[in-house]
Amino acid sequence: MSKFLVTGGAGYIGSHTVVELLKSNHQVVVLDNLANGYESCLRRIAQITGKKPEFVLGDVRDAEKVARILRDKRIDSVIHFAGLKAVSESVNKPLEYYDVNVHGTLALCKAMKKARVKRLIFSSSATIYGVEAPVPYLESMPRGKTSNPYGESKAVVERFLTDLSHSDPDWSVSLLRYFNPIGAHPSGFIGEAPKGIPNNLLPFITQVAIGQREVLSVFGNDYKTEDGTCERDYLHVMDLAEGHRLIAEQCGPKPGVHIYNLGTGKPVSVLKMIEHFEKVNKVSVPFRIEDRRDGDLDAFWADVSKIEHELNWHAERGLDDMLKDAWRWQLQNPDGYSC
Ligand code: NAD
Ligand code: WQD
């Protein structure tokens, strides 16, 4: 059993991972500044697990405070989700993105060093493979040319965490490259609750399906894919959460840098997502084809053989589960956590 500090644990992926950690009898302290998270989410976690994680309201950039938490709460491992994640916003607010994502992780590492906590799992992204990488993406490929400050912030952090590990061989650093996480806990108690207009496809689909938005814009149907719309590797957020727990247990005790893709290895187009969502949930999603969105790539997906062979992890839930669970969350919580 370990005691984890989960930064960003009141957000989307963090909250699902906290559920998974508590279910496996680990102890959890959540640190979140609620920039995009919800304190009520922690009550929902307690409803699911019967255990309420400890919560500290605070900013990951506050190294003194983080060091105090690590020492006082006797933390042995950190899972670092806290960050800003909207690609288009990052283009307009680069300094904010580098400050939270890069400076935030630096401050966290300084605090960890001070408190002698040397096990870290970092939320990276498939975006670090860059705009020119061939598909599917393999962990052995170099980090590529990123096209926006968000992607670059993840690449920079990967780089300095690797340097940190080389400088002190006691560190265990896991760099997890997520593909497109979607869905929600099957209870419908926790899920993705974007503040404002959603940036990502699935929350947009569910908000159109429930009638909060009139129509879904499909960004381009002239890509080099089977039906012309972009293809992505969508994975269930609970598979992702289980992946974190497994990696924490298996890689945490092993010093060095551990790099894994977390995806299903199967690309699905935007039109297929809409069609499948309508079919499994028996609801209609009006859409219209619009111009391409800046920066979108035709198609990318994960090569998942490394994590399968080394850790025996593979995504267990299929598209039906992802889309049904996302819809249940939306129906039960039309206004997200505010109801
Ligand atoms: P999210 O916005 O739901 O969660 C992030 C959490 O971090 C929020 O609760 C927010 O309040 C908190 N936070 C932000 N800045 C903070 C700060 N300075 N101090 C403390 N807390 C802070 O996002 P998510 O989808 O759960 O993503 C989690 C992580 O995974 C992020 O680092 C993101 O970049 C990365 N990631 C997400 C995706 C995705 O599609 N969702 C894909 C790849 C990588
Ligand atoms: C998926 C597909 C859109 C909305 C982003 C980040 C990536 C990672 C995950 C953090 C694309 C299309 C979308 C809409 C649409 N995040 N779409 N209409 O762009 O693959 O990845 O989130 O690391 O770094 O870039 O995900 O969900 O935004 O888009 O047609 O209203 O859906 O064009 O093809 P994306 P997404």
Short mmCIF file of C-alpha atoms and ligand atoms in Angstrom, two decimals:
data_model
loop_
_atom_site.label_atom_id
_atom_site.label_comp_id
_atom_site.label_asym_id
_atom_site.label_seq_id
_atom_site.Cartn_x
_atom_site.Cartn_y
_atom_site.Cartn_z
CA MET A 1 0.00 0.00 0.00
CA SER A 2 1.29 3.44 -0.92
CA LYS A 3 0.38 6.98 0.02
CA PHE A 4 -0.09 9.14 -3.06
CA LEU A 5 -0.23 12.85 -3.63
CA VAL A 6 -2.51 13.28 -6.66
CA THR A 7 -2.18 16.77 -8.13
CA GLY A 8 -5.21 17.73 -10.21
CA GLY A 9 -7.19 14.95 -8.51
CA ALA A 10 -10.42 16.99 -8.65
CA GLY A 11 -10.28 17.02 -12.46
CA TYR A 12 -11.39 14.54 -15.09
CA ILE A 13 -8.65 11.88 -15.33
CA GLY A 14 -7.36 12.54 -11.80
CA SER A 15 -10.74 11.83 -10.15
CA HIS A 16 -11.15 8.50 -11.94
CA THR A 17 -7.61 7.53 -10.95
CA VAL A 18 -8.29 8.46 -7.32
CA VAL A 19 -11.28 6.05 -7.38
CA GLU A 20 -9.05 3.29 -8.71
CA LEU A 21 -6.32 3.96 -6.10
CA LEU A 22 -8.78 4.00 -3.19
CA LYS A 23 -10.44 0.82 -4.46
CA SER A 24 -7.02 -0.86 -4.31
CA ASN A 25 -6.56 0.32 -0.71
CA HIS A 26 -3.97 2.98 -1.41
CA GLN A 27 -4.17 6.25 0.52
CA VAL A 28 -4.66 9.49 -1.38
CA VAL A 29 -4.19 13.20 -0.76
CA VAL A 30 -5.54 15.41 -3.55
CA LEU A 31 -3.95 18.80 -4.28
CA ASP A 32 -5.96 20.97 -6.66
CA ASN A 33 -6.50 24.71 -7.11
CA LEU A 34 -9.93 24.04 -8.69
CA ALA A 35 -9.04 26.04 -11.83
CA ASN A 36 -10.82 23.32 -13.79
CA GLY A 37 -11.79 20.89 -11.03
CA TYR A 38 -14.62 20.60 -8.52
CA GLU A 39 -14.55 20.03 -4.79
CA SER A 40 -17.92 18.26 -5.03
CA CYS A 41 -16.22 15.67 -7.20
CA LEU A 42 -14.44 14.45 -4.05
CA ARG A 43 -17.82 13.79 -2.37
CA ARG A 44 -18.84 11.79 -5.44
CA ILE A 45 -15.62 9.78 -5.13
CA ALA A 46 -16.62 9.01 -1.54
CA GLN A 47 -20.06 7.85 -2.74
CA ILE A 48 -18.40 5.41 -5.14
CA THR A 49 -15.61 4.11 -2.91
CA GLY A 50 -16.90 4.65 0.63
CA LYS A 51 -13.69 6.61 1.31
CA LYS A 52 -13.18 10.35 1.06
CA PRO A 53 -9.73 11.36 -0.15
CA GLU A 54 -8.01 14.07 1.84
CA PHE A 55 -8.19 17.37 -0.04
CA VAL A 56 -5.80 20.31 0.04
CA LEU A 57 -6.77 23.43 -1.88
CA GLY A 58 -3.55 24.75 -3.36
CA ASP A 59 -1.39 25.44 -6.35
CA VAL A 60 1.25 23.04 -7.56
CA ARG A 61 3.53 26.02 -8.25
CA ASP A 62 3.72 26.69 -4.49
CA ALA A 63 6.83 24.56 -3.84
CA GLU A 64 6.98 25.38 -0.10
CA LYS A 65 3.41 24.27 0.44
CA VAL A 66 3.86 21.12 -1.66
CA ALA A 67 7.03 20.17 0.26
CA ARG A 68 5.13 20.62 3.54
CA ILE A 69 2.29 18.38 2.32
CA LEU A 70 4.75 15.71 1.18
CA ARG A 71 6.52 15.68 4.54
CA ASP A 72 3.55 16.14 6.88
CA LYS A 73 1.36 13.59 5.13
CA ARG A 74 4.23 11.10 4.63
CA ILE A 75 3.65 10.79 0.90
CA ASP A 76 5.74 8.22 -0.97
CA SER A 77 4.57 8.72 -4.60
CA VAL A 78 3.16 11.56 -6.69
CA ILE A 79 0.81 11.34 -9.67
CA HIS A 80 0.87 14.70 -11.41
CA PHE A 81 -2.26 15.55 -13.41
CA ALA A 82 -2.47 19.27 -12.55
CA GLY A 83 -2.13 21.39 -15.64
CA LEU A 84 -3.88 23.34 -18.36
CA LYS A 85 -4.97 21.32 -21.38
CA ALA A 86 -6.83 23.34 -24.01
CA VAL A 87 -4.75 23.42 -27.18
CA SER A 88 -6.32 26.52 -28.78
CA GLU A 89 -6.26 28.46 -25.51
CA SER A 90 -2.56 27.67 -25.21
CA VAL A 91 -1.93 29.49 -28.49
CA ASN A 92 -3.49 32.67 -27.05
CA LYS A 93 -2.08 32.30 -23.53
CA PRO A 94 1.36 30.72 -23.96
CA LEU A 95 2.86 32.24 -20.81
CA GLU A 96 0.04 30.89 -18.66
CA TYR A 97 0.50 27.43 -20.17
CA TYR A 98 4.27 27.35 -19.70
CA ASP A 99 3.84 28.73 -16.19
CA VAL A 100 1.34 26.13 -15.00
CA ASN A 101 2.58 23.14 -16.98
CA VAL A 102 6.34 23.70 -16.98
CA HIS A 103 7.03 25.89 -13.95
CA GLY A 104 4.33 23.93 -12.05
CA THR A 105 6.11 20.63 -12.67
CA LEU A 106 9.51 22.17 -11.85
CA ALA A 107 8.18 23.49 -8.55
CA LEU A 108 6.67 20.08 -7.79
CA CYS A 109 10.00 18.34 -8.47
CA LYS A 110 11.88 20.81 -6.26
CA ALA A 111 9.42 20.12 -3.46
CA MET A 112 9.76 16.37 -4.00
CA LYS A 113 13.54 16.64 -3.89
CA LYS A 114 13.37 18.61 -0.65
CA ALA A 115 11.02 16.06 0.90
CA ARG A 116 13.00 13.14 -0.55
CA VAL A 117 10.03 11.76 -2.44
CA LYS A 118 11.34 10.34 -5.71
CA ARG A 119 8.49 8.50 -7.38
CA LEU A 120 6.62 10.49 -9.99
CA ILE A 121 4.04 9.69 -12.65
CA PHE A 122 3.53 12.45 -15.21
CA SER A 123 0.53 13.03 -17.51
CA SER A 124 2.10 13.45 -20.90
CA SER A 125 0.31 13.30 -24.23
CA ALA A 126 0.43 11.67 -27.65
CA THR A 127 0.90 15.20 -28.96
CA ILE A 128 4.64 15.04 -28.07
CA TYR A 129 5.25 12.72 -31.06
CA GLY A 130 4.78 15.84 -33.17
CA VAL A 131 3.10 16.70 -36.42
CA GLU A 132 5.37 14.67 -38.70
CA ALA A 133 5.54 11.34 -36.90
CA PRO A 134 4.47 8.21 -38.79
CA VAL A 135 1.59 6.18 -37.35
CA PRO A 136 1.13 4.24 -35.18
CA TYR A 137 3.17 6.05 -32.54
CA LEU A 138 5.81 3.98 -30.76
CA GLU A 139 7.50 4.93 -27.50
CA SER A 140 10.91 4.48 -29.14
CA MET A 141 10.22 7.33 -31.57
CA PRO A 142 11.80 10.68 -30.71
CA ARG A 143 9.71 13.58 -29.49
CA GLY A 144 8.77 15.51 -32.60
CA LYS A 145 7.92 19.00 -33.78
CA THR A 146 4.96 20.20 -31.68
CA SER A 147 2.54 22.72 -33.13
CA ASN A 148 1.32 24.63 -30.08
CA PRO A 149 2.45 25.76 -26.60
CA TYR A 150 0.40 23.04 -24.88
CA GLY A 151 2.21 20.27 -26.76
CA GLU A 152 5.57 21.96 -26.31
CA SER A 153 4.99 22.30 -22.55
CA LYS A 154 4.52 18.50 -22.33
CA ALA A 155 7.63 17.86 -24.42
CA VAL A 156 9.75 20.22 -22.29
CA VAL A 157 8.60 18.54 -19.09
CA GLU A 158 9.36 15.07 -20.49
CA ARG A 159 12.84 16.31 -21.32
CA PHE A 160 13.69 17.77 -17.90
CA LEU A 161 12.18 14.84 -16.01
CA THR A 162 14.47 12.56 -18.01
CA ASP A 163 17.45 14.80 -17.13
CA LEU A 164 16.40 14.72 -13.48
CA SER A 165 16.31 10.94 -13.48
CA HIS A 166 19.77 10.79 -15.09
CA SER A 167 21.14 13.18 -12.46
CA ASP A 168 19.91 11.07 -9.55
CA PRO A 169 19.38 7.36 -10.19
CA ASP A 170 17.06 7.01 -7.19
CA TRP A 171 14.23 8.72 -9.06
CA SER A 172 11.48 6.69 -10.71
CA VAL A 173 9.82 8.78 -13.40
CA SER A 174 6.93 7.48 -15.51
CA LEU A 175 6.01 9.46 -18.63
CA LEU A 176 2.53 8.40 -19.72
CA ARG A 177 1.45 9.42 -23.18
CA TYR A 178 -2.32 9.42 -23.28
CA PHE A 179 -4.21 9.24 -26.54
CA ASN A 180 -7.87 10.40 -26.39
CA PRO A 181 -9.48 9.58 -23.03
CA ILE A 182 -13.29 9.66 -23.00
CA GLY A 183 -16.18 8.15 -21.02
CA ALA A 184 -16.93 8.24 -17.33
CA HIS A 185 -17.18 6.03 -14.25
CA PRO A 186 -20.03 3.53 -14.87
CA SER A 187 -21.88 4.80 -11.76
CA GLY A 188 -22.49 8.11 -13.54
CA PHE A 189 -21.26 9.92 -10.40
CA ILE A 190 -18.06 11.34 -11.89
CA GLY A 191 -17.16 12.32 -15.44
CA GLU A 192 -15.79 15.07 -17.65
CA ALA A 193 -17.27 18.48 -16.79
CA PRO A 194 -15.71 21.14 -19.00
CA LYS A 195 -16.14 24.73 -17.86
CA GLY A 196 -17.55 26.73 -20.81
CA ILE A 197 -17.63 25.49 -24.39
CA PRO A 198 -16.06 22.03 -24.67
CA ASN A 199 -12.91 21.73 -26.77
CA ASN A 200 -13.01 17.97 -27.15
CA LEU A 201 -15.30 15.87 -29.29
CA LEU A 202 -17.11 13.69 -26.76
CA PRO A 203 -18.36 16.37 -24.34
CA PHE A 204 -19.56 18.28 -27.38
CA ILE A 205 -21.45 15.25 -28.69
CA THR A 206 -23.16 14.63 -25.31
CA GLN A 207 -24.14 18.31 -24.94
CA VAL A 208 -25.70 18.31 -28.42
CA ALA A 209 -27.46 15.00 -27.75
CA ILE A 210 -29.07 16.36 -24.56
CA GLY A 211 -30.12 19.57 -26.32
CA GLN A 212 -27.80 22.04 -24.60
CA ARG A 213 -26.19 22.81 -27.95
CA GLU A 214 -27.93 22.84 -31.28
CA VAL A 215 -25.51 21.16 -33.60
CA LEU A 216 -22.09 19.54 -33.64
CA SER A 217 -19.55 20.98 -36.05
CA VAL A 218 -17.50 18.25 -37.69
CA PHE A 219 -14.19 19.88 -38.50
CA GLY A 220 -13.40 18.79 -42.06
CA ASN A 221 -14.30 15.76 -44.19
CA ASP A 222 -11.44 15.97 -46.66
CA TYR A 223 -8.73 14.29 -44.60
CA LYS A 224 -6.78 11.31 -45.91
CA THR A 225 -8.90 8.77 -44.03
CA GLU A 226 -11.57 6.24 -45.01
CA ASP A 227 -14.55 8.60 -44.60
CA GLY A 228 -12.61 11.87 -44.80
CA THR A 229 -12.95 12.79 -41.11
CA CYS A 230 -10.06 12.62 -38.62
CA GLU A 231 -9.27 9.39 -36.85
CA ARG A 232 -8.20 9.14 -33.20
CA ASP A 233 -7.45 6.46 -30.62
CA TYR A 234 -10.20 6.90 -27.99
CA LEU A 235 -9.79 5.06 -24.71
CA HIS A 236 -12.02 4.66 -21.67
CA VAL A 237 -10.99 6.87 -18.76
CA MET A 238 -11.38 3.89 -16.37
CA ASP A 239 -8.89 1.87 -18.43
CA LEU A 240 -6.58 4.86 -18.19
CA ALA A 241 -7.14 5.05 -14.41
CA GLU A 242 -6.36 1.35 -14.01
CA GLY A 243 -3.22 1.87 -16.10
CA HIS A 244 -2.04 4.54 -13.65
CA ARG A 245 -2.59 2.29 -10.66
CA LEU A 246 -0.71 -0.56 -12.31
CA ILE A 247 2.19 1.65 -13.38
CA ALA A 248 2.39 3.19 -9.90
CA GLU A 249 2.59 -0.26 -8.34
CA GLN A 250 4.96 -1.84 -10.86
CA CYS A 251 7.19 1.02 -12.04
CA GLY A 252 7.12 3.21 -8.89
CA PRO A 253 9.56 0.96 -7.00
CA LYS A 254 11.88 0.70 -10.05
CA PRO A 255 14.30 3.60 -10.54
CA GLY A 256 14.71 5.01 -14.05
CA VAL A 257 12.47 6.46 -16.75
CA HIS A 258 9.40 4.44 -17.75
CA ILE A 259 7.65 5.55 -20.91
CA TYR A 260 4.29 4.14 -22.00
CA ASN A 261 1.58 4.89 -24.53
CA LEU A 262 -1.93 4.53 -23.13
CA GLY A 263 -4.43 3.91 -25.89
CA THR A 264 -6.35 1.06 -27.51
CA GLY A 265 -4.31 0.95 -30.72
CA LYS A 266 -7.49 1.36 -32.80
CA PRO A 267 -8.31 4.55 -34.71
CA VAL A 268 -11.95 5.67 -35.07
CA SER A 269 -13.23 8.52 -37.26
CA VAL A 270 -15.40 11.44 -36.12
CA LEU A 271 -18.32 10.23 -38.25
CA LYS A 272 -18.00 6.73 -36.82
CA MET A 273 -18.06 8.19 -33.30
CA ILE A 274 -21.29 10.05 -34.02
CA GLU A 275 -22.91 7.05 -35.72
CA HIS A 276 -21.89 4.70 -32.90
CA PHE A 277 -23.03 7.13 -30.19
CA GLU A 278 -26.46 7.44 -31.81
CA LYS A 279 -26.78 3.67 -32.16
CA VAL A 280 -25.78 2.57 -28.65
CA ASN A 281 -27.61 5.39 -26.87
CA LYS A 282 -30.65 5.60 -29.18
CA VAL A 283 -30.43 9.37 -29.42
CA SER A 284 -29.75 11.67 -32.33
CA VAL A 285 -26.75 14.00 -32.71
CA PRO A 286 -27.38 16.66 -35.37
CA PHE A 287 -24.13 17.66 -37.05
CA ARG A 288 -22.86 19.63 -39.99
CA ILE A 289 -19.56 19.54 -41.81
CA GLU A 290 -17.47 22.67 -41.27
CA ASP A 291 -13.99 23.80 -42.27
CA ARG A 292 -10.97 22.05 -40.86
CA ARG A 293 -9.83 23.12 -37.38
CA ASP A 294 -6.28 24.55 -37.29
CA GLY A 295 -3.64 22.07 -36.26
CA ASP A 296 -5.65 18.82 -36.56
CA LEU A 297 -3.78 15.80 -37.94
CA ASP A 298 -5.48 13.27 -40.27
CA ALA A 299 -5.09 10.28 -38.02
CA PHE A 300 -3.01 9.01 -35.15
CA TRP A 301 -3.15 6.07 -32.81
CA ALA A 302 -0.95 4.18 -30.38
CA ASP A 303 1.23 1.17 -30.79
CA VAL A 304 0.39 -0.48 -27.46
CA SER A 305 2.67 -3.51 -27.64
CA LYS A 306 5.21 -2.15 -25.11
CA ILE A 307 2.74 -1.79 -22.24
CA GLU A 308 1.04 -5.07 -23.19
CA HIS A 309 4.27 -7.03 -23.11
CA GLU A 310 5.95 -5.35 -20.18
CA LEU A 311 3.02 -4.75 -17.83
CA ASN A 312 0.31 -6.97 -19.26
CA TRP A 313 -2.01 -3.96 -19.54
CA HIS A 314 -4.48 -3.47 -22.34
CA ALA A 315 -7.65 -1.43 -22.58
CA GLU A 316 -10.55 -3.71 -21.63
CA ARG A 317 -13.50 -1.48 -22.45
CA GLY A 318 -14.73 -0.99 -25.99
CA LEU A 319 -16.38 1.92 -27.76
CA ASP A 320 -19.87 0.84 -26.58
CA ASP A 321 -18.81 1.20 -22.93
CA MET A 322 -17.07 4.52 -23.56
CA LEU A 323 -20.10 6.05 -25.30
CA LYS A 324 -22.73 4.59 -22.96
CA ASP A 325 -20.83 5.72 -19.86
CA ALA A 326 -20.29 9.22 -21.28
CA TRP A 327 -24.02 9.48 -22.01
CA ARG A 328 -25.06 8.17 -18.56
CA TRP A 329 -22.84 10.81 -16.93
CA GLN A 330 -24.37 13.57 -19.10
CA LEU A 331 -27.97 12.41 -18.44
CA GLN A 332 -27.49 12.10 -14.69
CA ASN A 333 -25.61 15.41 -14.45
CA PRO A 334 -26.91 17.75 -17.14
CA ASP A 335 -25.07 20.64 -15.48
CA GLY A 336 -21.96 18.70 -14.51
CA TYR A 337 -20.99 19.02 -10.86
CA SER A 338 -23.07 22.11 -10.26
CA CYS A 339 -26.35 20.20 -9.81
P1 NAD B 1 -8.64 18.57 -16.05
O1 NAD B 1 -8.56 20.00 -16.41
O2 NAD B 1 -9.97 17.95 -15.89
O3 NAD B 1 -7.81 18.30 -14.71
C1 NAD B 1 -6.68 19.06 -14.35
C2 NAD B 1 -6.84 19.45 -12.88
O4 NAD B 1 -5.69 20.20 -12.50
C3 NAD B 1 -8.07 20.32 -12.63
O5 NAD B 1 -8.81 19.80 -11.55
C4 NAD B 1 -7.48 21.69 -12.29
O6 NAD B 1 -8.28 22.41 -11.36
C5 NAD B 1 -6.12 21.31 -11.71
N1 NAD B 1 -5.11 22.35 -11.83
C6 NAD B 1 -4.84 23.12 -12.92
N2 NAD B 1 -3.82 23.96 -12.64
C7 NAD B 1 -3.43 23.70 -11.37
C8 NAD B 1 -2.44 24.24 -10.52
N3 NAD B 1 -1.62 25.23 -10.92
N4 NAD B 1 -2.32 23.76 -9.25
C9 NAD B 1 -3.15 22.77 -8.82
N5 NAD B 1 -4.11 22.22 -9.59
C10 NAD B 1 -4.25 22.70 -10.84
O7 NAD B 1 -7.78 17.77 -17.13
P2 NAD B 1 -7.68 16.20 -17.41
O8 NAD B 1 -8.34 15.92 -18.69
O9 NAD B 1 -8.04 15.44 -16.19
O10 NAD B 1 -6.11 16.10 -17.68
C11 NAD B 1 -5.20 15.75 -16.65
C12 NAD B 1 -3.80 15.81 -17.20
O11 NAD B 1 -3.69 14.92 -18.31
C13 NAD B 1 -3.38 17.18 -17.73
O12 NAD B 1 -2.03 17.40 -17.38
C14 NAD B 1 -3.54 17.06 -19.23
O13 NAD B 1 -2.67 17.90 -19.92
C15 NAD B 1 -3.17 15.61 -19.45
N6 NAD B 1 -3.77 15.03 -20.66
C16 NAD B 1 -5.11 15.09 -20.84
C17 NAD B 1 -5.69 14.56 -21.99
C18 NAD B 1 -7.16 14.65 -22.24
O14 NAD B 1 -7.58 14.46 -23.39
N7 NAD B 1 -7.99 14.90 -21.25
C19 NAD B 1 -4.87 13.96 -22.95
C20 NAD B 1 -3.49 13.91 -22.73
C21 NAD B 1 -2.95 14.45 -21.57
C1 WQD B 2 -10.98 14.78 -31.80
C2 WQD B 2 -11.45 14.88 -33.25
C3 WQD B 2 -11.47 17.11 -34.17
C4 WQD B 2 -14.59 18.74 -31.59
C5 WQD B 2 -6.77 16.96 -28.11
C6 WQD B 2 -5.37 17.43 -27.88
C7 WQD B 2 -4.50 16.30 -27.42
C8 WQD B 2 -5.14 15.59 -26.24
C9 WQD B 2 -6.56 15.22 -26.48
C10 WQD B 2 -4.28 16.57 -24.26
C11 WQD B 2 -10.62 15.85 -34.07
C12 WQD B 2 -12.87 16.54 -34.09
C13 WQD B 2 -13.67 17.88 -32.19
C14 WQD B 2 -15.72 19.17 -32.34
C15 WQD B 2 -14.94 17.87 -34.21
N1 WQD B 2 -5.19 16.41 -25.08
N2 WQD B 2 -13.85 17.46 -33.47
N3 WQD B 2 -15.85 18.71 -33.63
O1 WQD B 2 -7.69 17.17 -31.07
O2 WQD B 2 -7.42 14.65 -31.04
O3 WQD B 2 -6.70 15.96 -29.13
O4 WQD B 2 -7.29 16.36 -26.94
O5 WQD B 2 -3.15 16.17 -24.30
O6 WQD B 2 -3.26 16.82 -27.09
O7 WQD B 2 -4.85 17.97 -29.07
O8 WQD B 2 -9.09 15.71 -29.53
O9 WQD B 2 -11.46 15.66 -28.88
O10 WQD B 2 -10.45 17.86 -29.61
O11 WQD B 2 -10.83 16.10 -31.30
O12 WQD B 2 -15.10 17.49 -35.37
O13 WQD B 2 -16.54 19.95 -31.88
O14 WQD B 2 -12.78 15.41 -33.23
O15 WQD B 2 -11.31 17.81 -35.35
O16 WQD B 2 -10.51 15.30 -35.34
P1 WQD B 2 -7.71 15.92 -30.34
P2 WQD B 2 -10.51 16.39 -29.76
#
